[in-house]
Amino acid sequence: MTVSSNMQLRCELCQIEINENADRGDEVLFSRGATGSRSKLWARVCQYLKTDEQKASCINQDVSKRGTEMPGDRYEEIALVEVEGTQAES
Ligand SMILES: [Zn+2]
């Protein structure tokens, strides 16, 4: 049997794919790094879409699907951890 319970969506604008997984929640496949949640995708990419045309093409504009933004969803918070951990910059 093929995997039929999973639906894979692709957001052409954000260049990501989302596995819709009924059991474990949706899983966003970023082009780099680990998979994440829809709220992470929103915090990093989708919230920056400007025009209505862009928003209409984005598959992650539904707040009821993506949920609220969680700590660590943004790049900034991850960068902060890296700075504290490594001190490799400059
Ligand atoms: Zn998107």
JSON list of C-alpha atoms and ligand atoms in Angstrom, two decimals:
[
{"chain": "A", "resi": 1, "resn": "MET", "atom": "CA", "xyz": [0.00, 0.00, 0.00]},
{"chain": "A", "resi": 2, "resn": "THR", "atom": "CA", "xyz": [1.07, 3.48, -0.69]},
{"chain": "A", "resi": 3, "resn": "VAL", "atom": "CA", "xyz": [0.98, 6.19, 1.93]},
{"chain": "A", "resi": 4, "resn": "SER", "atom": "CA", "xyz": [-2.42, 7.69, 1.36]},
{"chain": "A", "resi": 5, "resn": "SER", "atom": "CA", "xyz": [-3.09, 9.35, 4.70]},
{"chain": "A", "resi": 6, "resn": "ASN", "atom": "CA", "xyz": [-0.29, 11.87, 4.12]},
{"chain": "A", "resi": 7, "resn": "MET", "atom": "CA", "xyz": [-0.87, 14.75, 1.78]},
{"chain": "A", "resi": 8, "resn": "GLN", "atom": "CA", "xyz": [2.10, 16.72, 0.56]},
{"chain": "A", "resi": 9, "resn": "LEU", "atom": "CA", "xyz": [1.53, 20.34, -0.27]},
{"chain": "A", "resi": 10, "resn": "ARG", "atom": "CA", "xyz": [4.01, 22.63, -1.92]},
{"chain": "A", "resi": 11, "resn": "CYS", "atom": "CA", "xyz": [4.22, 26.36, -1.49]},
{"chain": "A", "resi": 12, "resn": "GLU", "atom": "CA", "xyz": [5.79, 27.72, -4.65]},
{"chain": "A", "resi": 13, "resn": "LEU", "atom": "CA", "xyz": [6.32, 31.10, -3.10]},
{"chain": "A", "resi": 14, "resn": "CYS", "atom": "CA", "xyz": [8.11, 29.92, 0.00]},
{"chain": "A", "resi": 15, "resn": "GLN", "atom": "CA", "xyz": [9.86, 27.01, -1.76]},
{"chain": "A", "resi": 16, "resn": "ILE", "atom": "CA", "xyz": [8.88, 24.51, 0.92]},
{"chain": "A", "resi": 17, "resn": "GLU", "atom": "CA", "xyz": [6.78, 21.41, 1.17]},
{"chain": "A", "resi": 18, "resn": "ILE", "atom": "CA", "xyz": [4.36, 20.51, 3.92]},
{"chain": "A", "resi": 19, "resn": "ASN", "atom": "CA", "xyz": [3.48, 16.97, 4.84]},
{"chain": "A", "resi": 20, "resn": "GLU", "atom": "CA", "xyz": [-0.04, 16.97, 6.14]},
{"chain": "A", "resi": 21, "resn": "ASN", "atom": "CA", "xyz": [0.00, 14.26, 8.74]},
{"chain": "A", "resi": 22, "resn": "ALA", "atom": "CA", "xyz": [-3.21, 13.63, 10.60]},
{"chain": "A", "resi": 23, "resn": "ASP", "atom": "CA", "xyz": [-1.54, 11.75, 13.43]},
{"chain": "A", "resi": 24, "resn": "ARG", "atom": "CA", "xyz": [1.42, 13.90, 14.34]},
{"chain": "A", "resi": 25, "resn": "GLY", "atom": "CA", "xyz": [0.48, 17.26, 12.96]},
{"chain": "A", "resi": 26, "resn": "ASP", "atom": "CA", "xyz": [1.80, 18.97, 9.88]},
{"chain": "A", "resi": 27, "resn": "GLU", "atom": "CA", "xyz": [5.50, 18.83, 9.14]},
{"chain": "A", "resi": 28, "resn": "VAL", "atom": "CA", "xyz": [7.22, 21.53, 7.14]},
{"chain": "A", "resi": 29, "resn": "LEU", "atom": "CA", "xyz": [10.19, 20.40, 5.05]},
{"chain": "A", "resi": 30, "resn": "PHE", "atom": "CA", "xyz": [12.58, 23.31, 4.86]},
{"chain": "A", "resi": 31, "resn": "SER", "atom": "CA", "xyz": [15.16, 23.44, 2.09]},
{"chain": "A", "resi": 32, "resn": "ARG", "atom": "CA", "xyz": [17.86, 23.38, 4.73]},
{"chain": "A", "resi": 33, "resn": "GLY", "atom": "CA", "xyz": [17.94, 22.02, 8.25]},
{"chain": "A", "resi": 34, "resn": "ALA", "atom": "CA", "xyz": [15.43, 20.04, 10.24]},
{"chain": "A", "resi": 35, "resn": "THR", "atom": "CA", "xyz": [11.73, 19.84, 9.65]},
{"chain": "A", "resi": 36, "resn": "GLY", "atom": "CA", "xyz": [9.50, 22.23, 11.53]},
{"chain": "A", "resi": 37, "resn": "SER", "atom": "CA", "xyz": [6.00, 23.35, 12.24]},
{"chain": "A", "resi": 38, "resn": "ARG", "atom": "CA", "xyz": [3.70, 25.58, 10.22]},
{"chain": "A", "resi": 39, "resn": "SER", "atom": "CA", "xyz": [4.13, 28.31, 12.82]},
{"chain": "A", "resi": 40, "resn": "LYS", "atom": "CA", "xyz": [7.88, 28.20, 12.24]},
{"chain": "A", "resi": 41, "resn": "LEU", "atom": "CA", "xyz": [7.36, 28.53, 8.52]},
{"chain": "A", "resi": 42, "resn": "TRP", "atom": "CA", "xyz": [5.09, 31.48, 9.13]},
{"chain": "A", "resi": 43, "resn": "ALA", "atom": "CA", "xyz": [7.57, 33.19, 11.45]},
{"chain": "A", "resi": 44, "resn": "ARG", "atom": "CA", "xyz": [10.43, 32.78, 9.00]},
{"chain": "A", "resi": 45, "resn": "VAL", "atom": "CA", "xyz": [8.85, 33.16, 5.61]},
{"chain": "A", "resi": 46, "resn": "CYS", "atom": "CA", "xyz": [5.15, 33.55, 5.08]},
{"chain": "A", "resi": 47, "resn": "GLN", "atom": "CA", "xyz": [4.52, 36.58, 7.26]},
{"chain": "A", "resi": 48, "resn": "TYR", "atom": "CA", "xyz": [6.78, 38.65, 5.00]},
{"chain": "A", "resi": 49, "resn": "LEU", "atom": "CA", "xyz": [4.59, 38.24, 1.94]},
{"chain": "A", "resi": 50, "resn": "LYS", "atom": "CA", "xyz": [3.45, 41.67, 0.87]},
{"chain": "A", "resi": 51, "resn": "THR", "atom": "CA", "xyz": [0.82, 41.56, -1.84]},
{"chain": "A", "resi": 52, "resn": "ASP", "atom": "CA", "xyz": [-2.60, 39.92, -1.84]},
{"chain": "A", "resi": 53, "resn": "GLU", "atom": "CA", "xyz": [-1.49, 37.99, -4.87]},
{"chain": "A", "resi": 54, "resn": "GLN", "atom": "CA", "xyz": [1.39, 36.46, -2.94]},
{"chain": "A", "resi": 55, "resn": "LYS", "atom": "CA", "xyz": [-0.79, 35.68, 0.05]},
{"chain": "A", "resi": 56, "resn": "ALA", "atom": "CA", "xyz": [-3.33, 33.98, -2.17]},
{"chain": "A", "resi": 57, "resn": "SER", "atom": "CA", "xyz": [-0.62, 31.68, -3.51]},
{"chain": "A", "resi": 58, "resn": "CYS", "atom": "CA", "xyz": [0.80, 30.82, -0.10]},
{"chain": "A", "resi": 59, "resn": "ILE", "atom": "CA", "xyz": [-0.56, 27.68, 1.52]},
{"chain": "A", "resi": 60, "resn": "ASN", "atom": "CA", "xyz": [0.35, 28.79, 5.04]},
{"chain": "A", "resi": 61, "resn": "GLN", "atom": "CA", "xyz": [-1.80, 31.86, 5.57]},
{"chain": "A", "resi": 62, "resn": "ASP", "atom": "CA", "xyz": [-4.50, 30.13, 7.61]},
{"chain": "A", "resi": 63, "resn": "VAL", "atom": "CA", "xyz": [-4.04, 30.96, 11.28]},
{"chain": "A", "resi": 64, "resn": "SER", "atom": "CA", "xyz": [-6.26, 28.08, 12.37]},
{"chain": "A", "resi": 65, "resn": "LYS", "atom": "CA", "xyz": [-3.87, 25.67, 10.65]},
{"chain": "A", "resi": 66, "resn": "ARG", "atom": "CA", "xyz": [-0.54, 27.16, 11.55]},
{"chain": "A", "resi": 67, "resn": "GLY", "atom": "CA", "xyz": [-1.33, 28.02, 15.15]},
{"chain": "A", "resi": 68, "resn": "THR", "atom": "CA", "xyz": [0.38, 30.69, 17.17]},
{"chain": "A", "resi": 69, "resn": "GLU", "atom": "CA", "xyz": [4.05, 31.46, 16.83]},
{"chain": "A", "resi": 70, "resn": "MET", "atom": "CA", "xyz": [6.21, 29.57, 19.30]},
{"chain": "A", "resi": 71, "resn": "PRO", "atom": "CA", "xyz": [9.46, 30.67, 20.95]},
{"chain": "A", "resi": 72, "resn": "GLY", "atom": "CA", "xyz": [12.36, 29.64, 18.71]},
{"chain": "A", "resi": 73, "resn": "ASP", "atom": "CA", "xyz": [10.35, 29.82, 15.51]},
{"chain": "A", "resi": 74, "resn": "ARG", "atom": "CA", "xyz": [12.26, 32.86, 14.31]},
{"chain": "A", "resi": 75, "resn": "TYR", "atom": "CA", "xyz": [15.82, 32.97, 13.05]},
{"chain": "A", "resi": 76, "resn": "GLU", "atom": "CA", "xyz": [16.79, 35.56, 15.64]},
{"chain": "A", "resi": 77, "resn": "GLU", "atom": "CA", "xyz": [16.25, 33.31, 18.62]},
{"chain": "A", "resi": 78, "resn": "ILE", "atom": "CA", "xyz": [18.30, 30.53, 17.07]},
{"chain": "A", "resi": 79, "resn": "ALA", "atom": "CA", "xyz": [21.13, 32.96, 16.29]},
{"chain": "A", "resi": 80, "resn": "LEU", "atom": "CA", "xyz": [21.11, 34.07, 19.91]},
{"chain": "A", "resi": 81, "resn": "VAL", "atom": "CA", "xyz": [21.61, 30.50, 21.09]},
{"chain": "A", "resi": 82, "resn": "GLU", "atom": "CA", "xyz": [24.48, 30.02, 18.67]},
{"chain": "A", "resi": 83, "resn": "VAL", "atom": "CA", "xyz": [26.23, 33.17, 19.82]},
{"chain": "A", "resi": 84, "resn": "GLU", "atom": "CA", "xyz": [25.95, 32.15, 23.45]},
{"chain": "A", "resi": 85, "resn": "GLY", "atom": "CA", "xyz": [27.08, 28.61, 22.71]},
{"chain": "A", "resi": 86, "resn": "THR", "atom": "CA", "xyz": [30.06, 29.04, 20.41]},
{"chain": "A", "resi": 87, "resn": "GLN", "atom": "CA", "xyz": [31.49, 32.54, 20.50]},
{"chain": "A", "resi": 88, "resn": "ALA", "atom": "CA", "xyz": [32.85, 31.77, 17.04]},
{"chain": "A", "resi": 89, "resn": "GLU", "atom": "CA", "xyz": [31.77, 35.06, 15.49]},
{"chain": "A", "resi": 90, "resn": "SER", "atom": "CA", "xyz": [34.21, 37.89, 14.78]},
{"chain": "B", "resi": 1, "resn": "ZN", "atom": "ZN", "xyz": [4.10, 30.12, 2.02]}
]
